[in-house]
Short mmCIF file of C-alpha atoms in Angstrom, two decimals:
data_model
loop_
_atom_site.label_atom_id
_atom_site.label_comp_id
_atom_site.label_asym_id
_atom_site.label_seq_id
_atom_site.Cartn_x
_atom_site.Cartn_y
_atom_site.Cartn_z
CA ASP A 1 -74.54 14.92 -17.38
CA ALA A 2 -73.62 17.78 -15.06
CA GLY A 3 -69.96 17.63 -15.93
CA VAL A 4 -67.12 17.63 -13.44
CA ILE A 5 -68.20 19.27 -10.19
CA GLN A 6 -65.78 21.02 -7.88
CA SER A 7 -66.35 22.59 -4.51
CA PRO A 8 -65.91 25.10 -3.14
CA ARG A 9 -65.53 27.50 -6.07
CA HIS A 10 -63.68 30.00 -3.93
CA GLU A 11 -61.77 29.46 -0.71
CA VAL A 12 -60.04 32.07 1.39
CA THR A 13 -58.09 30.83 4.37
CA GLU A 14 -55.29 31.88 6.68
CA MET A 15 -51.81 30.48 6.58
CA GLY A 16 -51.50 27.32 8.61
CA GLN A 17 -55.08 26.20 8.17
CA GLU A 18 -56.12 22.94 6.54
CA VAL A 19 -57.81 23.22 3.16
CA THR A 20 -59.84 20.48 1.47
CA LEU A 21 -60.87 20.70 -2.15
CA ARG A 22 -63.50 18.34 -3.53
CA CYS A 23 -64.20 16.86 -6.93
CA LYS A 24 -66.96 14.73 -8.40
CA PRO A 25 -65.94 13.31 -11.78
CA ILE A 26 -68.29 12.54 -14.65
CA SER A 27 -70.08 9.26 -14.06
CA GLY A 28 -68.38 6.35 -15.81
CA HIS A 29 -65.02 8.04 -16.17
CA ASP A 30 -62.10 5.99 -14.89
CA TYR A 31 -59.35 8.64 -14.81
CA LEU A 32 -59.23 11.63 -12.49
CA PHE A 33 -56.64 14.40 -12.58
CA TRP A 34 -55.76 17.26 -10.23
CA TYR A 35 -54.07 20.35 -11.68
CA ARG A 36 -52.84 23.64 -10.28
CA GLN A 37 -52.71 26.83 -12.34
CA THR A 38 -50.77 29.98 -11.48
CA MET A 39 -49.51 32.89 -13.53
CA MET A 40 -45.92 32.06 -12.69
CA ARG A 41 -45.94 28.30 -13.28
CA GLY A 42 -48.85 27.83 -15.67
CA LEU A 43 -50.81 24.58 -15.58
CA GLU A 44 -49.23 21.80 -13.52
CA LEU A 45 -50.39 18.22 -13.12
CA LEU A 46 -50.30 17.33 -9.43
CA ILE A 47 -51.59 13.76 -9.36
CA TYR A 48 -53.82 11.42 -11.28
CA PHE A 49 -55.84 8.32 -10.52
CA ASN A 50 -56.98 5.38 -12.59
CA ASN A 51 -59.87 3.33 -11.20
CA ASN A 52 -59.42 5.12 -7.86
CA VAL A 53 -55.74 4.16 -7.60
CA PRO A 54 -53.07 6.90 -7.62
CA ILE A 55 -50.86 6.36 -10.66
CA ASP A 56 -48.46 9.29 -10.57
CA ASP A 57 -48.10 11.79 -7.75
CA SER A 58 -44.74 13.17 -8.81
CA GLY A 59 -46.27 16.60 -9.33
CA MET A 60 -47.40 16.98 -5.75
CA PRO A 61 -45.29 19.88 -4.44
CA GLU A 62 -44.49 18.51 -0.99
CA ASP A 63 -45.79 16.46 1.88
CA ARG A 64 -48.26 19.16 2.82
CA PHE A 65 -50.33 18.05 -0.17
CA SER A 66 -52.32 14.82 -0.21
CA ALA A 67 -55.04 13.44 -2.45
CA LYS A 68 -57.49 10.60 -2.06
CA MET A 69 -60.11 8.92 -4.15
CA PRO A 70 -62.19 6.69 -1.86
CA ASN A 71 -64.62 5.76 -4.62
CA ALA A 72 -65.31 6.34 -8.30
CA SER A 73 -67.45 9.40 -7.70
CA PHE A 74 -65.40 11.45 -5.27
CA SER A 75 -61.89 12.78 -4.75
CA THR A 76 -60.27 15.24 -2.37
CA LEU A 77 -57.11 17.30 -2.46
CA LYS A 78 -55.94 18.39 0.96
CA ILE A 79 -53.33 20.96 1.93
CA GLN A 80 -52.16 20.92 5.53
CA PRO A 81 -50.82 23.36 6.62
CA SER A 82 -51.57 25.86 3.89
CA GLU A 83 -49.12 28.59 2.89
CA PRO A 84 -49.53 31.81 0.84
CA ARG A 85 -47.60 30.25 -2.05
CA ASP A 86 -50.35 27.64 -2.40
CA SER A 87 -52.67 30.36 -3.69
CA ALA A 88 -53.78 29.23 -7.15
CA VAL A 89 -56.69 27.85 -9.13
CA TYR A 90 -57.02 24.10 -8.66
CA PHE A 91 -58.71 22.11 -11.40
CA CYS A 92 -60.06 18.61 -11.39
CA ALA A 93 -60.54 16.74 -14.67
CA SER A 94 -61.84 13.31 -15.59
CA SER A 95 -61.74 11.09 -18.66
CA PHE A 96 -62.77 7.68 -19.88
CA VAL A 97 -60.00 5.28 -20.96
CA SER A 98 -57.76 7.27 -23.29
CA TYR A 99 -60.26 9.85 -24.48
CA GLU A 100 -60.17 13.57 -23.89
CA GLN A 101 -60.24 15.09 -20.43
CA TYR A 102 -63.17 17.12 -19.15
CA PHE A 103 -62.30 19.88 -16.73
CA GLY A 104 -64.25 21.24 -13.82
CA PRO A 105 -64.72 24.99 -13.24
CA GLY A 106 -61.88 25.12 -10.72
CA THR A 107 -61.45 26.21 -7.11
CA ARG A 108 -59.75 29.55 -6.57
CA LEU A 109 -57.71 29.26 -3.37
CA THR A 110 -56.35 32.30 -1.58
CA VAL A 111 -54.14 31.80 1.45
CA THR A 112 -53.45 34.96 3.44
CA GLY B 1 -39.97 12.28 -23.01
CA ASN B 2 -43.07 13.96 -24.40
CA SER B 3 -43.20 17.73 -24.78
CA VAL B 4 -45.29 20.43 -26.45
CA THR B 5 -44.04 23.86 -27.52
CA GLN B 6 -46.39 26.70 -28.34
CA MET B 7 -45.67 30.06 -29.84
CA GLU B 8 -45.13 32.70 -27.24
CA GLY B 9 -47.94 35.08 -26.47
CA PRO B 10 -49.75 37.18 -25.92
CA VAL B 11 -51.32 37.55 -29.34
CA THR B 12 -53.47 40.60 -30.09
CA LEU B 13 -55.59 40.79 -33.22
CA SER B 14 -58.37 42.90 -34.64
CA GLU B 15 -61.76 41.35 -35.25
CA GLU B 16 -61.96 39.40 -38.55
CA ALA B 17 -58.18 38.92 -38.71
CA PHE B 18 -56.61 35.55 -39.51
CA LEU B 19 -55.29 33.58 -36.57
CA THR B 20 -52.42 31.11 -36.40
CA ILE B 21 -51.06 29.72 -33.13
CA ASN B 22 -48.10 27.44 -33.69
CA CYS B 23 -47.67 24.18 -31.84
CA THR B 24 -44.93 21.59 -32.24
CA TYR B 25 -44.47 18.41 -30.27
CA THR B 26 -41.92 15.77 -29.34
CA ALA B 27 -43.15 12.26 -28.71
CA THR B 28 -42.40 8.70 -29.70
CA GLY B 29 -44.93 6.76 -31.68
CA TYR B 30 -48.28 8.23 -32.63
CA PRO B 31 -49.71 10.57 -30.03
CA SER B 32 -53.17 12.08 -30.13
CA LEU B 33 -53.17 15.87 -30.36
CA PHE B 34 -55.56 18.37 -28.82
CA TRP B 35 -56.35 22.05 -28.59
CA TYR B 36 -58.03 23.21 -25.39
CA VAL B 37 -59.43 26.68 -24.78
CA GLN B 38 -59.82 28.46 -21.45
CA TYR B 39 -62.17 31.43 -21.29
CA PRO B 40 -61.70 33.91 -18.43
CA GLY B 41 -62.70 32.45 -15.08
CA GLU B 42 -63.46 29.01 -16.47
CA GLY B 43 -61.88 25.58 -16.76
CA LEU B 44 -60.31 24.23 -19.93
CA GLN B 45 -62.63 22.99 -22.67
CA LEU B 46 -61.71 20.70 -25.53
CA LEU B 47 -61.75 22.71 -28.76
CA LEU B 48 -60.66 20.09 -31.27
CA LYS B 49 -58.55 16.97 -31.60
CA ALA B 50 -56.80 14.70 -34.10
CA THR B 51 -55.77 11.13 -33.43
CA LYS B 52 -53.66 10.21 -36.44
CA ALA B 53 -51.39 11.76 -39.03
CA ASP B 54 -53.08 14.00 -41.63
CA ASP B 55 -56.29 14.16 -39.60
CA LYS B 56 -57.85 17.60 -39.45
CA GLY B 57 -59.71 18.58 -36.32
CA SER B 58 -62.23 21.39 -36.57
CA ASN B 59 -64.75 23.16 -34.36
CA LYS B 60 -66.33 26.64 -34.15
CA GLY B 61 -64.38 27.79 -37.21
CA PHE B 62 -61.05 26.67 -35.77
CA GLU B 63 -59.04 23.93 -37.41
CA ALA B 64 -55.71 22.16 -37.00
CA THR B 65 -54.03 19.45 -39.05
CA TYR B 66 -51.87 16.71 -37.56
CA ARG B 67 -48.57 16.91 -39.47
CA LYS B 68 -46.28 14.06 -38.52
CA GLU B 69 -43.53 15.08 -40.91
CA THR B 70 -43.14 18.44 -39.20
CA THR B 71 -44.42 17.27 -35.77
CA SER B 72 -46.84 20.17 -35.73
CA PHE B 73 -50.49 20.89 -34.95
CA HIS B 74 -50.98 24.59 -35.66
CA LEU B 75 -54.31 26.18 -34.78
CA GLU B 76 -55.95 28.42 -37.40
CA LYS B 77 -59.10 30.46 -37.80
CA GLY B 78 -59.94 32.54 -40.81
CA SER B 79 -61.80 35.35 -39.07
CA VAL B 80 -61.57 35.81 -35.31
CA GLN B 81 -64.23 37.39 -33.14
CA VAL B 82 -64.02 39.27 -29.86
CA SER B 83 -65.60 36.23 -28.20
CA ASP B 84 -62.56 34.12 -29.19
CA SER B 85 -60.44 36.00 -26.64
CA ALA B 86 -59.11 33.27 -24.37
CA VAL B 87 -56.04 31.19 -23.57
CA TYR B 88 -55.35 28.33 -25.98
CA PHE B 89 -53.45 25.20 -24.94
CA CYS B 90 -51.96 22.61 -27.26
CA ALA B 91 -51.63 19.13 -25.75
CA LEU B 92 -50.77 15.54 -26.57
CA SER B 93 -51.51 12.16 -25.09
CA ARG B 94 -50.08 8.72 -25.57
CA GLU B 95 -52.13 5.56 -25.29
CA THR B 96 -49.41 4.05 -23.16
CA SER B 97 -50.00 6.74 -20.54
CA GLY B 98 -53.77 6.47 -20.49
CA SER B 99 -55.34 9.86 -20.98
CA ARG B 100 -52.60 11.80 -19.27
CA LEU B 101 -52.04 15.02 -21.21
CA THR B 102 -48.81 16.89 -21.80
CA PHE B 103 -49.72 20.57 -22.20
CA GLY B 104 -47.95 23.45 -23.86
CA GLU B 105 -47.50 26.72 -22.02
CA GLY B 106 -50.69 28.29 -23.34
CA THR B 107 -51.13 31.29 -25.63
CA GLN B 108 -53.23 34.27 -24.59
CA LEU B 109 -55.32 35.63 -27.46
CA THR B 110 -57.00 39.03 -27.28
CA VAL B 111 -59.28 40.12 -30.10
CA ASN B 112 -60.15 43.81 -30.26
CA PRO B 113 -63.32 45.13 -31.93
#
């Protein structure tokens, strides 16, 4: 298996622009997680899905952030409008039932 | 609620030194415990895990034992290498929360030649 795939790997955008991050989980996995990692705040869970249904979005910073999972093989995390403080590395991870999570390589987002 | 506390970093060692990174947890019931490693510029990778008390997880020379009496899961390696330089995260999960992980803060390890 190719593992968790994220795109793009790097994104540089200007403040106010819409940003869409994409994730393809490992085939057969039924959980999908979105994390954000910064030096100041460490690793934060933003939202997670089970069988394509959002279970807990309490970590989503504010209404500018939204996430969707239209099917078992694809998820998006959208930021609109983006702000410089959103600059971070965003990770997607997937897992099967209650087994360990597998992380993608991350998307490094820079908002200028 | 669930929580994980790791020893503060960063940790700097010379090659072939002994490594211990402390991890303690708070959780009800019987969580599963994990160590993840993050190499520079990469995502987190599972290093080892233990699913019940007294289990010992091991991988790549690293090991950790699930101690319920002390609620600990300390990571050890007898002889570190420069290639072990990375950030190490302790984590737990509860079956009742699916595979959602509660992570510690992470410990940066630097190994000098």
